[in-house]
Amino acid sequence: CAACVQCSFCQVFQWKACFQQHLDECPQACQCPGCLQHVAKDGLTAHKSTCRGFITCRFCGITVLTGEIAAHVAICPKAATCVGCHKRLAADGLVAHRMACAACVQCSFCHVFNRKACFQRHLDECPQACKCPGCLQHVAKDGLLAHKSTCRGFTACRFCDLRVLSAELAAHVAICPKAATCVGCQKRVAADGLVTHRMECTACVQCSFCQGFQWEACFQQHLDECPQACKCPGC
């Protein structure tokens, strides 16, 4: 009969004009979501392996709709994103990729890979690093003291040997507990060498009454106030 057609899935004859509706409702058939063709229900899995509407994920091997492959790859549990180039790649090959990726750089302090464009910010926030206040270079936190011993941004105090910022050396010397100020020339000298310095300082003069050292320019005033001396009212 020219008006009949037999369903290849359930073998039942149907009116040709309504055959498409039958295919949609046939209990032995289903529509492939990839190519939209009707296939046998028990053959759908095999059909997907060759259907152009499906594609296999290169990471996990799962077959997904071609139009949804990008969304799947973005969340595939066997894939990972490179922090540098942002490409998705096999998770078990991520380390090897980062070592060769031109957009990645590995922190020498915490050994974490970072995007090269953001690496400076990482160094500022890295829990294993700190910025040397002398040279402003990043160094390992546990190596800062050793770094200071050779850093050009620090200078050792000549009195106490403490290494301080070069820009702050003068302020340190002014209050260094192992230094003292000569009353004559106003220079800071080693505290244990102050007496010797005063004996040789041309700006100092020693009072013969109280034995104290005074600034030469103010010596007359000292004599007038010295507790061990007095002015003879006669001469």
Coordinates of N, CA and C in Angstrom, one line a residue:
C1 N 0.9 -1.2 0.0 CA 0.0 0.0 0.0 C 0.9 1.2 0.0
A2 N 0.6 2.1 -0.9 CA 1.4 3.3 -1.0 C 1.2 4.3 0.1
A3 N 0.1 4.1 0.9 CA -0.2 5.0 2.0 C 0.4 4.5 3.3
C4 N 0.9 3.3 3.3 CA 1.5 2.6 4.5 C 3.0 2.7 4.5
V5 N 3.5 2.7 5.7 CA 5.0 2.6 5.9 C 5.2 1.8 7.2
Q6 N 6.2 0.9 7.1 CA 6.5 0.0 8.3 C 7.6 0.6 9.1
C7 N 7.4 0.7 10.4 CA 8.4 1.3 11.3 C 9.6 0.2 11.4
S8 N 10.8 0.7 11.2 CA 11.9 -0.2 11.3 C 12.3 -0.6 12.7
F9 N 11.7 0.1 13.7 CA 12.1 -0.1 15.1 C 11.1 -1.1 15.7
C10 N 9.8 -0.8 15.6 CA 8.8 -1.7 16.2 C 8.1 -2.7 15.2
Q11 N 8.4 -2.5 13.9 CA 7.9 -3.3 12.8 C 6.4 -3.1 12.6
V12 N 5.8 -2.2 13.2 CA 4.3 -1.9 13.0 C 4.1 -1.0 11.8
F13 N 3.0 -1.3 11.1 CA 2.7 -0.4 9.9 C 1.9 0.8 10.3
Q14 N 2.3 1.9 9.7 CA 1.6 3.2 10.1 C 1.2 3.9 8.8
W15 N 0.3 4.8 9.0 CA -0.2 5.7 7.9 C 1.0 6.6 7.6
K16 N 1.4 6.8 6.4 CA 2.6 7.5 6.0 C 2.5 9.0 6.4
A17 N 1.3 9.5 6.4 CA 1.1 10.9 6.7 C 1.4 11.2 8.2
C18 N 1.2 10.2 9.0 CA 1.4 10.4 10.5 C 2.7 9.6 11.0
F19 N 3.5 9.2 10.0 CA 4.7 8.4 10.4 C 5.7 9.2 11.3
Q20 N 5.8 10.4 11.0 CA 6.8 11.2 11.9 C 6.3 11.3 13.3
Q21 N 5.0 11.4 13.5 CA 4.5 11.5 14.8 C 4.7 10.1 15.5
H22 N 4.5 9.0 14.7 CA 4.8 7.7 15.3 C 6.2 7.5 15.7
L23 N 7.2 8.0 14.9 CA 8.6 7.9 15.3 C 8.8 8.6 16.6
D24 N 8.2 9.8 16.8 CA 8.4 10.5 18.0 C 7.8 9.8 19.3
E25 N 6.9 8.9 19.0 CA 6.2 8.2 20.1 C 6.5 6.7 20.2
C26 N 7.3 6.2 19.2 CA 7.6 4.8 19.2 C 8.3 4.3 20.4
P27 N 7.8 3.3 21.1 CA 8.5 2.8 22.3 C 9.9 2.2 22.1
Q28 N 10.2 1.8 20.8 CA 11.4 1.2 20.5 C 12.5 2.2 19.9
A29 N 12.1 3.4 19.8 CA 13.0 4.4 19.2 C 13.1 5.7 20.0
C30 N 14.1 6.4 19.7 CA 14.4 7.7 20.4 C 15.1 8.6 19.5
Q31 N 15.1 9.9 19.7 CA 15.8 10.8 18.9 C 17.2 11.1 19.4
C32 N 18.2 11.0 18.6 CA 19.5 11.3 19.0 C 19.7 12.8 19.2
P33 N 20.1 13.2 20.4 CA 20.2 14.7 20.7 C 21.3 15.3 19.9
G34 N 22.2 14.5 19.3 CA 23.3 15.1 18.5 C 22.9 15.4 17.1
C35 N 22.5 14.4 16.4 CA 22.1 14.6 15.0 C 20.6 14.8 14.8
L36 N 19.8 14.5 15.8 CA 18.3 14.6 15.8 C 17.7 13.6 14.9
Q37 N 18.4 12.5 14.6 CA 17.9 11.4 13.9 C 17.3 10.4 14.8
H38 N 16.3 9.6 14.4 CA 15.7 8.6 15.2 C 16.5 7.3 15.1
V39 N 16.8 6.7 16.2 CA 17.6 5.5 16.3 C 17.0 4.6 17.3
A40 N 17.4 3.3 17.2 CA 16.8 2.3 18.2 C 17.3 2.7 19.6
K41 N 16.4 2.6 20.6 CA 16.8 2.9 21.9 C 18.0 2.1 22.4
D42 N 18.0 0.8 22.1 CA 19.1 0.0 22.6 C 20.4 0.1 21.7
G43 N 20.3 1.0 20.7 CA 21.5 1.2 19.9 C 22.0 2.6 20.0
L44 N 21.5 3.4 20.9 CA 21.8 4.8 21.0 C 23.3 5.0 21.4
T45 N 23.8 4.2 22.4 CA 25.1 4.3 22.8 C 26.1 4.1 21.7
A46 N 25.9 3.0 20.9 CA 26.7 2.7 19.8 C 26.6 3.8 18.7
H47 N 25.5 4.4 18.5 CA 25.3 5.4 17.6 C 26.1 6.7 17.9
K48 N 26.1 7.0 19.2 CA 26.9 8.2 19.7 C 28.3 8.1 19.3
S49 N 28.9 6.9 19.3 CA 30.3 6.8 19.0 C 30.7 7.2 17.6
T50 N 29.7 7.3 16.7 CA 30.0 7.7 15.3 C 29.3 8.9 14.9
C51 N 28.3 9.3 15.8 CA 27.5 10.5 15.4 C 28.3 11.8 15.4
R52 N 28.1 12.6 14.4 CA 28.9 13.8 14.2 C 28.3 14.9 15.2
G53 N 27.2 14.6 15.8 CA 26.7 15.6 16.8 C 27.3 15.4 18.2
F54 N 28.2 14.4 18.3 CA 28.8 14.2 19.6 C 30.3 14.2 19.4
I55 N 31.0 14.5 20.4 CA 32.5 14.6 20.4 C 33.0 14.0 21.7
T56 N 34.2 13.4 21.7 CA 34.7 12.8 22.9 C 35.7 13.7 23.5
C57 N 35.5 13.9 24.9 CA 36.4 14.8 25.6 C 37.8 14.2 25.6
R58 N 38.8 15.0 25.3 CA 40.2 14.5 25.1 C 40.8 14.2 26.5
F59 N 40.2 14.7 27.6 CA 40.8 14.4 28.9 C 40.2 13.2 29.6
C60 N 38.8 13.1 29.6 CA 38.2 12.0 30.4 C 37.6 10.9 29.5
G61 N 37.5 11.2 28.2 CA 37.0 10.2 27.3 C 35.5 10.1 27.2
I62 N 34.8 11.0 27.9 CA 33.3 11.0 27.9 C 32.8 11.6 26.6
T63 N 31.8 11.0 26.0 CA 31.2 11.6 24.8 C 30.1 12.6 25.1
V64 N 30.2 13.8 24.6 CA 29.3 14.9 24.9 C 28.8 15.5 23.7
L65 N 27.7 16.3 23.7 CA 27.3 17.0 22.5 C 28.3 18.0 22.1
T66 N 28.5 18.0 20.8 CA 29.5 18.9 20.2 C 29.4 20.4 20.7
G67 N 28.1 20.8 20.7 CA 27.9 22.2 21.2 C 28.1 22.4 22.6
E68 N 28.3 21.4 23.4 CA 28.5 21.5 24.9 C 29.9 21.1 25.3
I69 N 30.8 20.8 24.3 CA 32.1 20.3 24.7 C 32.9 21.4 25.4
A70 N 32.8 22.7 25.0 CA 33.6 23.7 25.7 C 33.2 23.8 27.2
A71 N 31.9 23.8 27.4 CA 31.4 23.8 28.8 C 31.8 22.6 29.6
H72 N 31.9 21.5 29.0 CA 32.3 20.3 29.7 C 33.8 20.3 30.0
V73 N 34.6 20.7 29.0 CA 36.1 20.8 29.3 C 36.4 21.8 30.4
A74 N 35.6 22.9 30.5 CA 35.8 23.9 31.6 C 35.6 23.3 33.0
I75 N 34.9 22.2 33.1 CA 34.6 21.6 34.4 C 35.1 20.2 34.5
C76 N 35.7 19.7 33.5 CA 36.2 18.3 33.4 C 37.1 18.0 34.6
P77 N 36.8 17.0 35.4 CA 37.6 16.6 36.6 C 39.0 16.1 36.3
K78 N 39.2 15.8 35.0 CA 40.6 15.3 34.7 C 41.4 16.3 33.9
A79 N 40.9 17.6 34.0 CA 41.6 18.7 33.3 C 41.9 19.7 34.3
A80 N 42.9 20.6 34.0 CA 43.3 21.7 34.9 C 43.6 22.9 34.1
T81 N 43.5 24.0 34.7 CA 43.8 25.3 34.0 C 45.2 25.8 34.4
C82 N 46.0 26.1 33.4 CA 47.3 26.7 33.6 C 47.1 28.2 34.1
V83 N 47.7 28.5 35.2 CA 47.6 29.8 35.8 C 48.2 30.9 34.9
G84 N 49.1 30.5 34.0 CA 49.8 31.5 33.2 C 49.0 31.8 31.9
C85 N 48.9 30.8 31.0 CA 48.2 31.0 29.7 C 46.7 30.7 29.8
H86 N 46.2 30.2 30.9 CA 44.8 29.9 31.1 C 44.3 28.8 30.2
K87 N 45.1 28.0 29.6 CA 44.7 26.9 28.8 C 44.3 25.7 29.7
R88 N 43.3 24.9 29.2 CA 42.9 23.7 29.9 C 43.7 22.6 29.3
L89 N 44.3 21.8 30.2 CA 45.1 20.6 29.8 C 45.0 19.5 30.8
A90 N 45.5 18.4 30.5 CA 45.4 17.2 31.3 C 46.0 17.5 32.7
A91 N 45.2 17.2 33.8 CA 45.7 17.5 35.1 C 47.0 16.8 35.4
D92 N 47.2 15.6 34.9 CA 48.5 14.9 35.3 C 49.7 15.4 34.5
G93 N 49.4 16.4 33.6 CA 50.5 17.0 32.8 C 50.7 18.5 33.1
L94 N 50.0 18.9 34.2 CA 50.0 20.4 34.5 C 51.4 20.9 34.9
V95 N 52.1 20.1 35.8 CA 53.4 20.5 36.2 C 54.4 20.7 35.1
A96 N 54.4 19.7 34.2 CA 55.3 19.7 33.1 C 55.0 20.9 32.2
H97 N 53.7 21.2 32.0 CA 53.3 22.3 31.1 C 53.8 23.6 31.7
R98 N 53.6 23.8 33.0 CA 54.0 25.0 33.7 C 55.5 25.3 33.6
M99 N 56.3 24.3 33.6 CA 57.7 24.4 33.5 C 58.1 25.0 32.2
A100 N 57.3 24.7 31.1 CA 57.7 25.2 29.8 C 56.8 26.4 29.3
C101 N 55.8 26.7 30.1 CA 54.9 27.8 29.7 C 55.5 29.1 29.8
A102 N 55.6 29.9 28.7 CA 56.2 31.2 28.7 C 55.4 32.2 29.6
A103 N 54.2 32.0 29.9 CA 53.4 32.9 30.7 C 53.4 32.6 32.2
C104 N 54.2 31.5 32.5 CA 54.3 31.1 33.9 C 55.6 31.4 34.5
V105 N 55.7 31.6 35.8 CA 57.0 31.8 36.5 C 56.8 31.2 37.9
Q106 N 57.8 30.4 38.3 CA 57.7 29.7 39.6 C 58.4 30.6 40.7
C107 N 57.7 30.8 41.8 CA 58.3 31.5 42.9 C 59.4 30.7 43.6
S108 N 60.5 31.3 43.7 CA 61.7 30.6 44.3 C 61.6 30.5 45.8
F109 N 60.6 31.2 46.4 CA 60.4 31.1 47.9 C 59.4 30.1 48.3
C110 N 58.2 30.1 47.7 CA 57.1 29.1 48.0 C 56.9 28.0 47.0
H111 N 57.6 28.2 45.8 CA 57.7 27.2 44.7 C 56.3 27.1 44.0
V112 N 55.4 28.0 44.2 CA 54.1 28.0 43.5 C 54.3 28.7 42.2
F113 N 53.6 28.2 41.2 CA 53.6 28.8 39.8 C 52.6 29.9 39.8
N114 N 53.0 31.0 39.1 CA 52.1 32.2 39.0 C 52.2 32.8 37.6
R115 N 51.2 33.6 37.3 CA 51.2 34.2 36.0 C 52.2 35.3 36.0
K116 N 53.1 35.3 35.0 CA 54.2 36.2 34.9 C 53.8 37.7 35.1
A117 N 52.7 38.0 34.5 CA 52.2 39.4 34.5 C 51.8 39.9 35.9
C118 N 51.5 38.9 36.8 CA 51.1 39.2 38.2 C 52.1 38.8 39.2
F119 N 53.3 38.5 38.8 CA 54.3 37.9 39.7 C 54.8 38.9 40.8
Q120 N 54.9 40.1 40.4 CA 55.3 41.1 41.4 C 54.4 41.2 42.6
R121 N 53.1 41.2 42.3 CA 52.1 41.2 43.3 C 52.2 40.0 44.2
H122 N 52.5 38.8 43.6 CA 52.6 37.6 44.3 C 53.8 37.7 45.3
L123 N 54.9 38.3 44.8 CA 56.1 38.4 45.7 C 55.7 39.3 46.9
D124 N 54.9 40.3 46.7 CA 54.6 41.2 47.8 C 53.7 40.5 48.8
E125 N 53.0 39.5 48.4 CA 52.0 38.8 49.3 C 52.5 37.4 49.7
C126 N 53.6 36.9 49.1 CA 54.1 35.6 49.4 C 54.4 35.4 50.8
P127 N 53.8 34.3 51.5 CA 54.0 34.1 52.9 C 55.5 33.6 53.3
Q128 N 56.2 33.3 52.3 CA 57.6 32.8 52.5 C 58.7 33.9 52.2
A129 N 58.2 35.0 51.7 CA 59.1 36.1 51.3 C 58.8 37.4 52.0
C130 N 59.8 38.3 52.0 CA 59.6 39.7 52.5 C 60.5 40.6 51.8
K131 N 60.2 41.9 51.8 CA 61.1 42.9 51.1 C 62.1 43.4 52.1
C132 N 63.4 43.4 51.6 CA 64.4 43.9 52.5 C 64.3 45.4 52.5
P133 N 64.2 46.0 53.7 CA 64.0 47.5 53.8 C 65.3 48.3 53.3
G134 N 66.4 47.6 53.1 CA 67.6 48.2 52.7 C 67.7 48.4 51.2
C135 N 67.7 47.2 50.5 CA 67.8 47.2 49.0 C 66.5 47.1 48.3
L136 N 65.4 46.8 49.1 CA 64.1 46.7 48.5 C 63.9 45.4 47.7
Q137 N 64.8 44.5 47.8 CA 64.7 43.2 47.0 C 63.9 42.2 47.9
H138 N 63.3 41.3 47.2 CA 62.6 40.3 48.0 C 63.5 39.1 48.4
V139 N 63.5 38.7 49.6 CA 64.3 37.7 50.1 C 63.5 36.7 51.0
A140 N 64.0 35.5 51.2 CA 63.3 34.6 52.1 C 63.2 35.1 53.5
K141 N 62.0 35.0 54.1 CA 61.8 35.5 55.5 C 62.9 35.0 56.4
D142 N 63.1 33.7 56.3 CA 64.1 33.0 57.3 C 65.5 33.3 56.9
G143 N 65.7 34.1 55.8 CA 67.1 34.4 55.5 C 67.4 35.9 55.5
L144 N 66.4 36.7 56.1 CA 66.6 38.2 56.1 C 67.8 38.6 56.9
L145 N 68.0 38.0 58.1 CA 69.1 38.4 58.9 C 70.5 38.2 58.2
A146 N 70.6 37.0 57.6 CA 71.8 36.7 56.8 C 72.0 37.7 55.7
H147 N 70.9 38.0 55.0 CA 70.9 39.0 53.9 C 71.4 40.4 54.3
K148 N 70.9 40.8 55.5 CA 71.3 42.1 56.0 C 72.8 42.3 56.2
S149 N 73.5 41.1 56.5 CA 74.9 41.2 56.8 C 75.8 41.6 55.6
T150 N 75.2 41.4 54.4 CA 75.9 41.7 53.2 C 75.2 42.8 52.3
C151 N 74.0 43.1 52.7 CA 73.2 44.1 51.9 C 73.8 45.5 52.0
R152 N 73.9 46.1 50.8 CA 74.5 47.4 50.7 C 73.5 48.5 51.2
G153 N 72.3 48.1 51.5 CA 71.4 49.1 52.0 C 71.5 49.3 53.5
F154 N 72.4 48.4 54.2 CA 72.6 48.5 55.6 C 74.1 48.8 55.9
T155 N 74.3 49.5 57.0 CA 75.7 49.9 57.4 C 75.9 49.6 58.8
A156 N 77.0 49.0 59.2 CA 77.3 48.7 60.6 C 77.7 49.9 61.4
C157 N 77.1 50.1 62.5 CA 77.5 51.2 63.4 C 78.9 51.0 63.9
R158 N 79.8 52.0 63.8 CA 81.2 51.8 64.2 C 81.4 51.7 65.7
F159 N 80.3 51.9 66.5 CA 80.4 51.9 67.9 C 79.9 50.6 68.5
C160 N 78.7 50.1 68.0 CA 78.1 48.9 68.6 C 78.0 47.8 67.6
D161 N 78.4 48.0 66.3 CA 78.4 47.0 65.3 C 77.0 46.6 64.8
L162 N 76.0 47.2 65.3 CA 74.6 46.9 64.8 C 74.5 47.4 63.4
R163 N 73.9 46.6 62.5 CA 73.7 47.0 61.1 C 72.3 47.6 61.1
V164 N 72.3 48.9 60.6 CA 71.1 49.7 60.5 C 71.0 50.2 59.1
L165 N 69.8 50.6 58.7 CA 69.6 51.2 57.4 C 70.6 52.3 57.2
S166 N 71.2 52.4 56.0 CA 72.2 53.4 55.7 C 71.6 54.8 55.9
A167 N 70.4 55.0 55.5 CA 69.8 56.3 55.6 C 69.5 56.7 57.0
E168 N 69.5 55.7 57.9 CA 69.1 56.0 59.3 C 70.4 55.9 60.2
L169 N 71.6 55.7 59.6 CA 72.8 55.5 60.4 C 73.1 56.8 61.3
A170 N 72.9 58.0 60.8 CA 73.2 59.2 61.6 C 72.3 59.3 62.8
A171 N 71.0 58.9 62.6 CA 70.0 59.0 63.7 C 70.4 57.9 64.7
H172 N 70.9 56.8 64.3 CA 71.3 55.7 65.3 C 72.5 56.1 66.1
V173 N 73.5 56.7 65.4 CA 74.7 57.1 66.0 C 74.4 58.1 67.1
A174 N 73.4 59.0 66.8 CA 73.1 60.1 67.8 C 72.6 59.5 69.1
I175 N 72.0 58.3 69.1 CA 71.5 57.7 70.3 C 72.2 56.4 70.7
C176 N 73.2 56.0 70.0 CA 73.9 54.8 70.3 C 74.4 54.7 71.7
P177 N 74.0 53.7 72.5 CA 74.4 53.6 73.9 C 75.9 53.4 74.1
K178 N 76.6 53.0 73.0 CA 78.1 52.8 73.1 C 78.8 54.0 72.6
A179 N 78.2 55.1 72.4 CA 78.8 56.3 71.9 C 78.5 57.4 72.9
A180 N 79.3 58.5 72.9 CA 79.2 59.6 73.7 C 79.5 60.9 72.9
T181 N 79.0 62.0 73.4 CA 79.3 63.3 72.6 C 80.3 64.1 73.4
C182 N 81.3 64.5 72.6 CA 82.4 65.4 73.2 C 81.8 66.7 73.4
V183 N 82.0 67.2 74.6 CA 81.4 68.5 75.0 C 82.1 69.7 74.3
G184 N 83.2 69.4 73.7 CA 83.9 70.5 73.0 C 83.6 70.5 71.5
C185 N 84.0 69.5 70.8 CA 83.8 69.5 69.3 C 82.4 68.9 68.9
Q186 N 81.7 68.4 69.9 CA 80.3 67.9 69.7 C 80.3 66.6 68.8
K187 N 81.4 66.0 68.6 CA 81.5 64.8 67.8 C 81.1 63.6 68.7
R188 N 80.5 62.6 68.0 CA 80.2 61.4 68.7 C 81.4 60.5 68.6
V189 N 81.8 60.0 69.8 CA 83.0 59.1 69.9 C 82.6 57.9 70.7
A190 N 83.5 56.9 70.7 CA 83.2 55.7 71.5 C 83.2 56.1 73.0
A191 N 82.2 55.6 73.7 CA 82.1 56.0 75.1 C 83.3 55.7 75.9
D192 N 83.9 54.5 75.6 CA 85.1 54.1 76.4 C 86.4 54.8 76.0
G193 N 86.3 55.7 75.0 CA 87.4 56.4 74.6 C 87.2 57.9 74.7
L194 N 86.1 58.3 75.5 CA 85.8 59.7 75.6 C 86.8 60.5 76.3
V195 N 87.4 60.0 77.4 CA 88.4 60.7 78.2 C 89.6 61.0 77.4
T196 N 90.1 60.0 76.7 CA 91.3 60.1 75.9 C 91.0 61.2 74.8
H197 N 89.8 61.1 74.2 CA 89.5 62.1 73.1 C 89.5 63.5 73.7
R198 N 89.0 63.7 74.9 CA 88.9 65.1 75.4 C 90.3 65.6 75.7
M199 N 91.2 64.8 76.1 CA 92.6 65.2 76.4 C 93.2 65.7 75.1
E200 N 92.8 65.2 74.0 CA 93.5 65.6 72.7 C 92.6 66.6 71.9
C201 N 91.4 66.8 72.3 CA 90.5 67.7 71.5 C 90.8 69.1 71.7
T202 N 91.1 69.9 70.6 CA 91.5 71.3 70.7 C 90.3 72.2 71.1
A203 N 89.1 71.7 71.1 CA 87.9 72.5 71.5 C 87.6 72.3 73.0
C204 N 88.3 71.4 73.6 CA 88.1 71.1 75.0 C 89.1 71.7 75.9
V205 N 88.7 72.1 77.1 CA 89.7 72.5 78.1 C 89.2 71.9 79.5
Q206 N 90.2 71.5 80.3 CA 89.9 70.8 81.6 C 90.0 71.8 82.7
C207 N 89.0 71.9 83.5 CA 88.9 72.8 84.6 C 89.9 72.3 85.7
S208 N 90.8 73.1 86.1 CA 91.8 72.7 87.1 C 91.2 72.6 88.5
F209 N 90.0 73.1 88.7 CA 89.3 73.0 90.0 C 88.5 71.8 90.2
C210 N 87.6 71.5 89.2 CA 86.7 70.4 89.3 C 87.1 69.2 88.4
Q211 N 88.1 69.4 87.6 CA 88.7 68.4 86.7 C 87.7 68.1 85.6
G212 N 86.6 68.8 85.5 CA 85.7 68.5 84.4 C 86.1 69.1 83.1
F213 N 85.8 68.5 82.0 CA 86.1 69.0 80.6 C 85.0 69.9 80.2
Q214 N 85.3 71.1 79.6 CA 84.4 72.0 79.1 C 84.7 72.5 77.7
W215 N 83.7 73.0 77.0 CA 83.9 73.6 75.7 C 84.7 74.9 75.9
E216 N 85.7 75.1 75.1 CA 86.6 76.2 75.3 C 85.9 77.5 75.2
A217 N 85.0 77.6 74.3 CA 84.3 78.9 74.1 C 83.4 79.3 75.3
C218 N 83.0 78.3 76.1 CA 82.2 78.6 77.3 C 82.9 78.4 78.6
F219 N 84.2 78.3 78.5 CA 85.0 78.0 79.7 C 84.9 79.1 80.8
Q220 N 84.9 80.3 80.4 CA 84.8 81.4 81.3 C 83.5 81.4 82.1
Q221 N 82.4 81.0 81.4 CA 81.1 80.9 82.1 C 81.2 79.7 83.1
H222 N 81.9 78.6 82.7 CA 82.0 77.5 83.7 C 82.8 77.9 84.9
L223 N 83.8 78.7 84.7 CA 84.6 79.1 85.9 C 83.7 79.9 86.9
D224 N 82.9 80.8 86.3 CA 82.0 81.6 87.1 C 81.0 80.7 87.9
E225 N 80.7 79.5 87.4 CA 79.6 78.7 88.0 C 80.2 77.4 88.6
C226 N 81.5 77.2 88.5 CA 82.2 76.0 89.0 C 82.0 75.9 90.6
P227 N 81.5 74.8 91.0 CA 81.2 74.6 92.5 C 82.5 74.5 93.3
Q228 N 83.6 74.2 92.6 CA 84.9 74.1 93.3 C 85.8 75.3 93.2
A229 N 85.3 76.4 92.6 CA 86.0 77.6 92.4 C 85.2 78.9 92.8
C230 N 85.9 79.9 93.1 CA 85.2 81.2 93.4 C 86.2 82.3 92.9
K231 N 85.6 83.5 92.7 CA 86.4 84.6 92.2 C 86.8 85.5 93.4
C232 N 88.1 85.7 93.5 CA 88.7 86.5 94.6 C 88.1 87.9 94.4
P233 N 87.5 88.4 95.5 CA 86.9 89.8 95.4 C 88.0 90.9 95.3
G234 N 89.3 90.5 95.6 CA 90.3 91.5 95.5 C 90.9 91.6 94.1
C235 N 91.4 90.5 93.6 CA 92.0 90.6 92.2 C 91.1 90.1 91.1

